[in-house]
Coordinates of C-alpha atoms in Angstrom, one line a residue:
Chain A
M1 CA -28.0 34.8 55.2
A2 CA -30.6 36.9 56.1
E3 CA -30.4 38.9 59.6
P4 CA -33.0 37.5 61.8
A5 CA -33.5 41.0 63.6
A6 CA -34.1 43.0 60.4
S7 CA -36.6 40.7 58.8
K8 CA -39.9 40.9 60.4
G9 CA -41.6 39.3 57.1
R10 CA -44.1 36.1 57.9
Y11 CA -41.1 34.1 56.6
Y12 CA -38.5 35.1 58.4
R13 CA -40.6 34.7 61.7
M14 CA -41.9 31.1 60.6
R15 CA -37.9 30.0 60.1
R16 CA -36.9 31.3 63.7
R17 CA -40.0 29.9 65.2
W18 CA -38.7 26.7 63.5
G19 CA -35.4 27.2 63.4
K20 CA -35.1 26.9 67.6
I21 CA -37.7 23.6 67.3
F22 CA -35.4 21.9 65.4
V23 CA -32.7 22.6 67.1
A24 CA -34.0 22.1 70.6
P25 CA -33.2 18.3 70.6
A26 CA -29.5 18.6 70.0
V27 CA -29.5 21.3 72.7
V28 CA -31.1 19.6 75.3
F29 CA -29.2 16.4 74.5
L30 CA -26.0 18.3 75.4
L31 CA -27.4 19.9 78.2
A32 CA -28.3 16.8 80.1
F33 CA -25.2 15.2 79.7
M34 CA -22.6 17.2 78.8
L35 CA -23.3 20.4 79.8
I36 CA -24.9 20.1 83.6
P37 CA -22.4 17.1 84.2
I38 CA -19.4 19.3 83.2
V39 CA -20.6 22.0 86.0
S40 CA -21.3 18.8 88.5
V41 CA -18.1 18.0 88.2
F42 CA -16.8 20.6 89.4
V43 CA -19.3 21.4 91.8
L44 CA -18.9 17.7 93.4
S45 CA -15.3 18.1 93.6
F46 CA -15.6 20.3 96.6
T47 CA -17.6 17.6 98.0
S48 CA -16.9 14.4 100.1
W49 CA -20.2 12.5 98.3
D50 CA -20.0 8.8 98.4
G51 CA -22.9 8.5 96.8
M52 CA -25.1 7.2 99.1
S53 CA -25.0 9.4 102.6
T54 CA -25.4 13.4 102.5
I55 CA -23.2 15.7 100.4
D56 CA -20.5 17.4 102.6
F57 CA -18.8 20.3 101.2
V58 CA -15.5 19.8 102.1
G59 CA -13.9 23.4 100.4
A60 CA -10.5 22.3 98.6
S61 CA -9.5 19.1 100.9
N62 CA -9.9 16.8 97.9
F63 CA -7.2 18.7 95.7
T64 CA -5.3 18.7 99.0
N65 CA -5.1 15.5 99.2
I66 CA -4.7 14.3 95.7
F67 CA -1.5 16.8 95.6
A68 CA -0.5 14.9 98.9
D69 CA -0.8 11.5 97.5
K70 CA 2.5 10.7 96.0
N71 CA 0.1 7.5 93.7
F72 CA -1.0 10.8 92.7
W73 CA 2.2 12.1 91.0
Q74 CA 3.1 8.5 89.6
V75 CA -0.3 8.5 87.1
I76 CA 0.2 12.0 86.1
K77 CA 4.3 10.9 85.1
N78 CA 2.7 7.8 83.7
N79 CA 0.3 10.0 81.2
F80 CA 3.2 12.3 80.5
I81 CA 4.9 9.5 79.8
F82 CA 2.3 8.4 77.0
M83 CA 2.2 11.7 76.1
F84 CA 6.0 12.3 75.0
I85 CA 7.1 9.0 73.8
G86 CA 3.8 8.2 72.5
T87 CA 3.2 11.3 71.0
P88 CA 6.2 11.2 68.5
V89 CA 5.9 7.4 68.1
W90 CA 2.4 8.0 66.9
T91 CA 3.2 11.0 64.8
I92 CA 5.9 9.9 62.5
T93 CA 4.7 6.9 61.8
P94 CA 1.8 7.2 59.8
L95 CA 3.6 10.4 58.3
V96 CA 6.7 8.0 57.0
V97 CA 3.5 5.5 56.1
A98 CA 2.0 8.5 54.4
A99 CA 5.0 9.6 53.0
L100 CA 5.6 6.1 51.3
L101 CA 2.2 5.9 49.9
Y102 CA 2.7 9.6 48.2
S103 CA 5.9 8.6 46.2
G104 CA 3.4 7.6 43.6
I105 CA 3.6 3.7 43.9
K106 CA 0.6 1.5 42.5
G107 CA -1.8 0.5 44.7
A108 CA -1.8 3.1 47.3
G109 CA -5.0 3.0 47.4
F110 CA -5.2 -1.3 48.2
F111 CA -2.2 0.0 51.1
R112 CA -4.7 2.7 52.6
S113 CA -7.8 0.6 52.7
T114 CA -6.1 -2.6 54.8
F115 CA -4.1 -0.3 57.2
L116 CA -7.0 1.3 58.6
F117 CA -8.1 -2.7 59.4
P118 CA -7.5 -2.4 63.4
T119 CA -9.7 0.7 63.7
V120 CA -12.7 -1.2 63.7
L121 CA -11.9 -3.5 66.5
A122 CA -12.5 -2.7 70.0
T123 CA -9.2 -1.2 71.9
S124 CA -11.0 -3.3 74.7
V125 CA -10.6 -6.3 72.5
L126 CA -7.3 -5.7 71.0
G127 CA -6.1 -5.0 75.0
I128 CA -7.4 -9.0 75.6
V129 CA -5.7 -9.8 72.3
F130 CA -2.2 -8.3 73.0
K131 CA -2.3 -9.4 76.8
S132 CA -2.7 -12.9 75.4
F133 CA 0.2 -12.7 72.8
F134 CA 2.3 -11.0 74.8
G135 CA 1.4 -13.2 78.2
L136 CA 4.6 -14.9 80.2
N137 CA 3.9 -18.2 78.3
G138 CA 2.2 -16.7 75.2
P139 CA 2.8 -17.1 71.4
M140 CA 5.6 -14.0 71.6
N141 CA 7.5 -15.1 74.0
A142 CA 7.4 -18.5 72.1
L143 CA 8.3 -17.0 69.0
F144 CA 11.4 -15.1 70.8
K145 CA 12.7 -18.4 72.4
S146 CA 12.3 -20.2 69.1
L147 CA 14.4 -17.3 67.2
G148 CA 16.8 -17.9 70.2
L149 CA 16.0 -13.9 71.0
D150 CA 15.5 -15.4 75.0
F151 CA 16.2 -11.8 76.4
L152 CA 12.5 -10.7 74.7
A153 CA 10.8 -13.7 76.3
I154 CA 10.3 -11.5 79.3
N155 CA 7.1 -10.8 81.5
W156 CA 5.9 -8.0 79.0
L157 CA 3.0 -6.9 81.4
G158 CA 5.1 -7.5 84.7
S159 CA 6.6 -3.5 84.9
G160 CA 5.2 0.1 83.6
T161 CA 8.8 0.2 81.9
T162 CA 8.0 -2.7 79.8
S163 CA 4.2 -2.2 79.7
I164 CA 3.8 1.3 78.4
P165 CA 6.2 1.2 75.8
L166 CA 4.6 -2.2 74.6
I167 CA 0.9 -0.1 75.0
I168 CA 2.6 2.6 73.1
M169 CA 3.5 0.4 70.0
I170 CA -0.4 -1.0 69.9
I171 CA -1.7 2.2 69.9
N172 CA 0.4 2.7 67.4
W173 CA -0.3 -0.4 65.2
A174 CA -4.0 0.2 66.2
G175 CA -4.5 3.9 65.4
F176 CA -1.9 4.6 62.4
G177 CA -4.4 3.6 59.6
S178 CA -6.2 6.7 60.3
A179 CA -3.6 9.3 61.2
T180 CA -1.7 8.1 57.7
L181 CA -4.8 9.0 56.0
I182 CA -5.2 12.1 57.3
F183 CA -1.5 13.1 56.3
L184 CA -2.4 11.5 52.7
A185 CA -5.7 14.2 52.4
G186 CA -3.3 17.2 53.6
M187 CA -0.4 15.9 51.0
S188 CA -3.0 15.5 48.3
S189 CA -4.0 19.1 48.7
I190 CA -0.9 20.5 47.7
D191 CA -0.6 22.2 44.2
P192 CA 2.0 19.6 42.2
S193 CA 3.2 22.8 40.3
V194 CA 4.8 23.8 43.5
Y195 CA 7.2 20.9 42.5
E196 CA 7.9 22.0 39.0
S197 CA 10.4 24.8 40.0
A198 CA 11.5 22.0 42.9
L199 CA 12.7 19.3 40.1
L200 CA 13.8 21.5 37.3
D201 CA 16.3 22.9 40.1
G202 CA 17.4 19.5 40.3
A203 CA 16.0 19.0 43.9
G204 CA 16.1 14.7 44.5
W205 CA 13.4 13.3 46.8
W206 CA 14.4 14.0 50.2
T207 CA 14.8 17.6 49.3
R208 CA 11.4 17.8 48.2
F209 CA 10.0 15.9 51.5
F210 CA 11.4 17.8 53.7
K211 CA 11.7 21.6 52.1
I212 CA 8.6 21.6 50.2
T213 CA 6.0 18.9 51.6
L214 CA 6.7 18.7 55.0
P215 CA 6.3 22.8 55.5
M216 CA 3.6 22.9 53.7
I217 CA 1.5 20.2 55.9
F218 CA 2.4 21.9 58.8
N219 CA -1.3 22.4 60.5
V220 CA -2.3 18.6 59.6
T221 CA 0.4 17.8 61.3
M222 CA -0.3 20.0 64.6
F223 CA -3.6 18.7 64.0
V224 CA -2.3 14.9 64.2
I225 CA 0.0 16.0 67.1
I226 CA -2.8 17.6 68.9
L227 CA -5.0 14.3 68.3
N228 CA -2.4 12.2 69.6
V229 CA -1.9 14.3 73.0
I230 CA -5.6 14.4 73.8
A231 CA -5.1 10.3 73.3
S232 CA -2.7 10.1 75.4
F233 CA -4.9 11.6 78.4
T234 CA -8.2 10.0 77.2
S235 CA -8.3 7.0 74.9
L236 CA -6.1 4.8 77.3
F237 CA -8.5 3.7 79.9
N238 CA -9.5 0.2 77.3
Y239 CA -5.9 -0.8 77.4
V240 CA -5.2 -0.3 81.2
F241 CA -8.2 -1.7 81.9
T242 CA -8.2 -4.8 79.6
M243 CA -3.8 -5.3 80.1
T244 CA -2.3 -4.2 83.2
N245 CA -5.5 -3.2 85.5
G246 CA -2.8 -0.4 85.9
G247 CA -1.0 -2.5 87.8
P248 CA 1.6 -3.5 89.2
G249 CA 0.6 -1.3 91.6
Y250 CA 0.4 2.3 90.3
E251 CA 2.6 1.9 87.2
T252 CA 0.8 1.8 84.1
T253 CA -2.5 3.5 86.1
V254 CA -3.2 6.7 84.1
M255 CA -5.9 9.5 85.0
E256 CA -8.8 8.0 83.6
Y257 CA -8.3 4.6 85.5
L258 CA -7.6 6.1 88.8
V259 CA -11.0 8.5 88.2
Y260 CA -12.8 4.8 87.6
L261 CA -11.0 3.8 90.7
K262 CA -11.8 5.8 92.8
A263 CA -15.2 6.4 92.0
F264 CA -16.2 2.9 91.1
R265 CA -14.1 0.8 93.1
S266 CA -13.9 3.2 96.3
N267 CA -17.1 5.1 96.3
Q268 CA -15.4 8.0 96.2
F269 CA -17.1 10.2 93.9
G270 CA -15.9 13.4 95.2
Y271 CA -12.2 12.9 95.1
A272 CA -12.8 11.3 91.5
C273 CA -14.4 14.5 90.5
A274 CA -11.8 16.2 91.6
L275 CA -9.4 13.9 89.8
S276 CA -11.5 14.5 86.8
V277 CA -11.4 18.6 87.0
I278 CA -7.9 18.1 87.4
L279 CA -7.4 15.9 83.9
F280 CA -10.2 17.9 82.0
V281 CA -8.0 21.1 83.2
V282 CA -4.8 19.6 82.0
V283 CA -6.4 18.5 78.8
M284 CA -7.8 21.6 77.8
V285 CA -4.5 23.6 78.9
I286 CA -2.3 21.4 76.8
S287 CA -4.6 21.6 73.7
T288 CA -5.2 25.5 74.0
V289 CA -1.4 25.9 73.9
L290 CA -1.1 23.9 71.2
Q291 CA -3.8 25.0 69.0
S292 CA -1.7 28.5 69.3
F293 CA 1.1 27.2 67.2
N294 CA -1.8 26.7 64.6
K295 CA -3.4 28.8 62.6
R296 CA -0.4 31.6 61.3
R297 CA 1.7 29.4 58.9
D298 CA -1.4 28.7 56.7
W299 CA -0.2 30.3 53.4
M300 CA 2.7 29.9 52.6
D301 CA 4.2 30.5 49.2
Chain B
M1 CA 7.4 9.8 38.4
K2 CA 9.7 7.8 36.0
T3 CA 12.9 7.2 37.3
Y4 CA 15.2 4.4 35.1
S5 CA 17.9 4.5 37.6
W6 CA 18.9 1.9 39.2
K7 CA 18.8 3.8 42.7
G8 CA 14.9 4.5 41.7
L9 CA 14.3 1.1 41.1
I10 CA 15.8 -0.3 44.2
A11 CA 13.9 2.6 46.5
K12 CA 10.7 1.5 44.5
I13 CA 11.2 -2.1 45.9
L14 CA 12.4 -1.2 49.5
V15 CA 9.0 1.2 49.6
Y16 CA 7.1 -2.1 48.4
L17 CA 8.8 -4.4 51.0
I18 CA 8.1 -2.1 53.9
L19 CA 4.6 -1.2 52.8
I20 CA 3.9 -5.5 52.4
A21 CA 5.8 -6.0 55.9
I22 CA 2.9 -3.5 57.6
V23 CA 0.3 -5.5 55.8
I24 CA 1.5 -8.4 57.3
T25 CA 2.0 -6.9 60.7
I26 CA -1.8 -5.8 60.4
F27 CA -3.4 -8.8 58.9
Y28 CA -1.2 -11.9 61.3
P29 CA -2.5 -11.1 64.8
F30 CA -6.3 -11.4 63.1
V31 CA -5.4 -14.2 61.1
F32 CA -3.1 -16.3 64.0
M33 CA -6.7 -16.0 66.0
L34 CA -8.3 -17.4 63.3
L35 CA -6.5 -20.3 62.7
N36 CA -6.4 -20.8 66.6
S37 CA -10.1 -20.9 66.7
F38 CA -10.0 -24.1 65.2
K39 CA -7.8 -26.1 66.9
T40 CA -8.7 -28.0 70.5
K41 CA -6.9 -26.5 73.4
S42 CA -4.4 -29.1 73.5
E43 CA -3.5 -28.8 70.0
Y44 CA -2.7 -25.3 70.4
Y45 CA 0.0 -26.1 73.0
T46 CA 1.8 -28.3 71.2
N47 CA 1.3 -26.4 67.6
I48 CA 1.5 -22.4 68.4
F49 CA 2.1 -21.3 64.7
G50 CA 1.0 -23.8 62.6
L51 CA -2.0 -24.5 60.6
P52 CA -5.0 -26.2 62.3
R53 CA -5.6 -29.9 61.7
A54 CA -9.1 -29.2 60.3
I55 CA -11.4 -26.7 60.5
Q56 CA -13.9 -28.0 63.4
F57 CA -16.3 -25.4 65.1
A58 CA -16.3 -27.0 68.3
N59 CA -14.8 -23.5 69.5
Y60 CA -17.3 -21.7 68.4
K61 CA -20.3 -23.7 69.7
I62 CA -19.0 -23.4 73.1
A63 CA -18.2 -19.8 72.7
M64 CA -21.8 -19.2 71.6
E65 CA -23.5 -20.6 74.9
R66 CA -20.9 -19.6 77.0
F67 CA -20.9 -15.9 76.4
D68 CA -24.1 -16.1 75.7
I69 CA -23.4 -14.6 72.3
F70 CA -26.9 -13.9 70.4
R71 CA -28.8 -12.7 73.7
L72 CA -26.4 -10.4 74.2
G73 CA -25.3 -9.7 70.6
W74 CA -28.8 -8.2 70.6
H75 CA -28.5 -6.0 73.4
S76 CA -25.5 -4.7 71.6
L77 CA -27.4 -4.5 68.3
F78 CA -30.5 -2.8 69.6
V79 CA -28.1 0.1 71.7
T80 CA -26.5 0.6 68.8
V81 CA -29.2 1.0 66.5
S82 CA -31.1 3.1 68.5
S83 CA -28.9 5.4 69.1
I84 CA -28.0 5.8 65.5
L85 CA -30.9 6.4 64.7
I86 CA -31.7 9.0 67.6
N87 CA -28.0 10.4 66.9
T88 CA -28.9 11.2 62.9
L89 CA -32.5 12.5 63.2
V90 CA -31.2 15.1 66.4
A91 CA -28.1 15.9 64.5
T92 CA -29.3 16.6 61.2
M93 CA -32.4 18.5 62.3
A94 CA -29.9 20.6 64.2
A95 CA -27.5 20.8 61.5
F96 CA -30.5 22.4 59.1
G97 CA -31.6 24.4 61.9
L98 CA -28.0 26.5 62.1
S99 CA -27.5 26.8 58.5
K100 CA -30.9 27.3 57.2
L101 CA -33.2 28.8 59.7
P102 CA -31.0 31.6 61.6
F103 CA -32.5 32.8 64.8
R104 CA -31.3 35.1 67.5
G105 CA -28.6 32.8 69.2
S106 CA -28.2 30.2 66.9
K107 CA -24.5 31.1 66.2
T108 CA -23.6 31.2 70.0
I109 CA -25.6 27.9 70.1
Q110 CA -23.5 26.9 67.3
M111 CA -19.9 27.3 68.9
L112 CA -21.7 25.7 72.2
I113 CA -22.5 22.4 69.9
L114 CA -19.0 22.3 68.9
G115 CA -17.3 23.3 72.0
C116 CA -18.3 20.8 73.5
M117 CA -16.5 18.0 70.8
M118 CA -13.7 19.1 73.2
I119 CA -14.9 17.9 76.4
P120 CA -13.5 14.3 76.9
G121 CA -15.9 11.3 78.1
Q122 CA -14.0 10.0 80.9
V123 CA -14.2 13.6 82.4
L124 CA -18.1 13.3 83.0
M125 CA -17.9 9.5 84.1
V126 CA -19.0 10.7 88.0
P127 CA -21.6 13.4 87.1
V128 CA -23.2 11.1 84.4
Y129 CA -23.2 7.9 86.4
L130 CA -24.7 10.0 89.6
I131 CA -27.3 11.0 86.8
M132 CA -28.6 8.1 85.3
S133 CA -29.0 6.7 88.9
Q134 CA -30.6 9.5 90.4
I135 CA -33.4 9.5 87.4
G136 CA -33.5 5.7 87.7
L137 CA -32.1 4.4 84.3
I138 CA -29.1 2.2 85.4
N139 CA -30.1 -0.8 83.9
T140 CA -32.3 0.2 81.2
F141 CA -31.0 0.3 77.6
A142 CA -32.3 3.8 77.4
S143 CA -29.0 5.3 79.6
V144 CA -26.6 4.3 77.2
I145 CA -28.3 5.1 74.2
L146 CA -29.3 8.7 75.5
Y147 CA -25.5 8.9 76.4
Y148 CA -24.3 7.8 73.5
V149 CA -26.2 10.0 71.2
A150 CA -25.3 13.3 73.5
T151 CA -21.4 12.2 72.9
A152 CA -22.5 11.8 69.2
I153 CA -23.9 14.9 68.6
P154 CA -21.2 17.7 68.9
F155 CA -19.6 16.0 65.8
A156 CA -22.4 14.8 64.0
V157 CA -23.6 18.5 64.0
F158 CA -20.2 19.4 62.7
M159 CA -20.0 17.6 60.0
L160 CA -23.4 17.8 59.1
T161 CA -23.9 21.9 59.3
T162 CA -20.9 22.2 56.8
Q163 CA -22.7 19.9 54.5
C164 CA -26.1 21.7 55.0
G165 CA -24.5 25.0 54.3
N166 CA -23.6 23.8 50.6
I167 CA -27.4 23.4 49.8
P168 CA -28.1 26.2 47.7
N169 CA -30.8 28.6 49.0
G170 CA -32.6 28.6 45.9
V171 CA -33.7 25.2 46.6
L172 CA -34.9 25.9 49.5
E173 CA -36.4 29.7 48.4
A174 CA -38.6 28.0 46.0
A175 CA -39.7 25.4 47.9
E176 CA -41.5 28.0 50.5
I177 CA -42.7 29.7 47.6
D178 CA -44.6 26.8 47.2
G179 CA -45.7 26.5 50.4
A180 CA -43.7 23.8 52.2
S181 CA -43.3 24.3 55.9
P182 CA -40.1 23.8 57.3
P183 CA -40.7 20.5 58.1
K184 CA -41.6 19.4 54.8
I185 CA -38.6 21.1 53.1
Y186 CA -36.5 18.8 56.1
V187 CA -38.0 16.0 55.1
N188 CA -38.2 16.6 51.2
I189 CA -34.9 18.4 50.2
I190 CA -32.7 18.6 53.4
F191 CA -32.4 14.8 55.0
P192 CA -32.5 13.3 51.4
L193 CA -29.5 16.0 50.0
L194 CA -27.6 15.4 53.8
K195 CA -27.8 11.3 52.7
P196 CA -23.9 10.5 51.8
S197 CA -22.7 12.5 55.1
V198 CA -25.4 10.8 57.2
V199 CA -24.0 7.4 55.8
T200 CA -20.4 7.8 57.1
L201 CA -22.0 9.2 60.3
V202 CA -23.6 5.7 60.2
I203 CA -20.6 3.7 60.0
L204 CA -18.6 5.8 61.8
N205 CA -21.2 5.4 65.1
F206 CA -21.6 1.9 64.8
L207 CA -18.1 1.1 64.8
T208 CA -17.7 3.7 68.1
F209 CA -21.2 2.4 69.5
W210 CA -20.8 -1.6 69.4
N211 CA -17.0 -1.6 70.8
E212 CA -17.6 1.3 73.6
L213 CA -16.7 -0.5 77.1
L214 CA -16.5 2.3 80.2
Y215 CA -20.0 2.9 80.0
A216 CA -21.8 0.3 78.9
M217 CA -19.9 -1.6 82.0
L218 CA -21.1 1.3 84.2
F219 CA -24.8 1.6 83.3
L220 CA -25.7 -1.9 82.4
Q221 CA -24.5 -4.0 84.8
T222 CA -27.0 -6.8 84.9
E223 CA -27.3 -10.2 82.9
S224 CA -30.2 -8.9 81.1
T225 CA -29.0 -5.5 79.6
R226 CA -25.3 -6.4 79.6
T227 CA -23.5 -5.5 75.7
L228 CA -21.1 -8.3 73.8
T229 CA -18.7 -6.3 74.0
V230 CA -18.7 -5.7 78.1
E231 CA -19.2 -9.8 78.1
I232 CA -16.4 -10.7 76.1
T233 CA -14.1 -8.3 77.7
T234 CA -14.7 -8.8 81.3
S235 CA -15.8 -12.8 81.7
I236 CA -12.7 -13.7 79.2
G237 CA -10.4 -13.5 82.0
R238 CA -11.2 -16.7 82.9
Y239 CA -9.9 -18.5 79.8
T240 CA -6.2 -17.6 80.0
S241 CA -5.3 -21.3 79.4
N242 CA -7.8 -22.1 76.9
M243 CA -6.4 -19.9 74.3
P244 CA -8.3 -20.7 71.8
L245 CA -11.4 -20.8 73.1
L246 CA -10.2 -17.2 73.9
M247 CA -9.3 -16.3 70.8
T248 CA -12.9 -17.5 69.3
G249 CA -15.2 -15.3 71.9
L250 CA -12.7 -12.3 70.9
L251 CA -13.3 -13.0 67.2
I252 CA -17.0 -13.4 67.5
N253 CA -17.2 -10.2 69.0
C254 CA -15.7 -8.4 66.2
I255 CA -17.4 -9.7 63.7
P256 CA -20.1 -7.1 63.1
T257 CA -17.2 -4.5 62.7
I258 CA -15.4 -6.4 60.7
L259 CA -18.1 -7.3 57.9
I260 CA -18.6 -3.1 58.0
F261 CA -14.8 -2.9 57.4
V262 CA -15.2 -5.3 54.3
I263 CA -18.2 -3.4 53.0
F264 CA -17.9 0.0 54.3
Q265 CA -14.2 0.7 53.3
K266 CA -14.5 3.6 51.4
Q267 CA -16.8 5.1 53.8
I268 CA -14.8 5.0 56.9
A269 CA -11.6 6.3 55.1
K270 CA -14.5 9.3 54.4
G271 CA -15.0 9.7 57.9
V272 CA -11.9 9.7 59.4
T273 CA -10.3 12.2 57.2
A274 CA -13.5 14.2 57.9
G275 CA -12.6 16.3 61.2
A276 CA -9.4 17.0 59.7
I277 CA -10.5 19.1 57.0
K278 CA -11.7 22.1 58.5

């Protein structure tokens, strides 16, 4: 591409001017609704604004209050439970499904497409659907009772210990289709000749999968892991809002939901911004750490 | 992979069984809801899992009225389509500018736009609401539209800039020599060539915007602006004792997205993997 500084010709000047004009709208949108807000979040986190009266700067007292609140630690714990239990579930399931589809069966395309079906449904709608399915007197419990599995016919959404795994499984059900596609894309970019020498050596399916396929999709796997980890902090709101309202108590509340509660149910905008800052920092740190595992093993011979 | 051994055949059958089982779990909730939407309330409680006695649309009629489907559906449609149109225009223009019309600082701006992809929307809840409130856009469609466009720009620019970079410079230079200015080039050459990616983005955006809950709920609070998704999600709680009606309402909200799924499967699949292939 032309080096703008070195090209003073008429065409290049015209290109430079138009370049700025064409890029400007996007920049304006992002400035107004992403960059200024992100700065505002940091600034407002040091205030105790309630949205109506004056903005009072209170230093770091929002943060000290947050860290002193035991509910906050419950919430953070919930997020980490989603992260540590959800991520393996949400990563391994599509990986297994992709492996099944990659094994050369007919109709892989049909399965791939149908598995994508849940991704077009609104997560809030899914939340309500499954809330009614797993209600105390709902269809699932009726099914369990009729199969004699009475011990499964419990109040699923009545406590954090059962709701969180349930939500994790629902998210798995809803999202594995797209992750499967990502894994398949990674697998199909593996040169088939790599398998030839392994086949000649008599390597069976397991060996081929674990010693060749898996290592070669390392980057793709990391990508899916990062997506899932980020999702455990940013994609739970709809489910929590529709299924449990964070309850009972704070047992299923997650950071995004807590921000919503503090901002729009208690009008504590400064406090909510402080929470947002913490959420933002946590997500950034974790994804940066995870991404550092990436580039290294790109070319494996 | 040809296998003539018994082990190979059993393995294959097992794989098919697992995959078919998964397909059943994928569709069963939907089928369950569909069948029950045809039952009356009392029929449901006596026969939860069976087929409905008859296909009757009473629930659909009730749902349409109770949830004001047509009016609120129109709100959702208006917001979704407007956001898509504006996003497409802004993102394609930006992609063209960044990849073919370089200027000092364009690389930095490109990195900035891509960097915005990492900002989770939930973090911006408070300031964006306050901004919209200060400029008086709460309860107008403009608020959600502007926000949706802003959040969709980073990924769209990411996808389109790569695509645009693949357009050979020779074509553009030939047009320039013929006297075409960049706007003409954009309209006649760039945009048509970007169409495949634009189609994928349009479909993905439709799904995202139609199904969005949080910001639609925060910004559009009155009867005259609420979206269908928000309405169904927030008021359906009243009907937990009438499962068939509840299922019907939820199904109706999903109709547009299901239609899109049926028609545009390929594009959805393409869009899903677009971010992964860097």
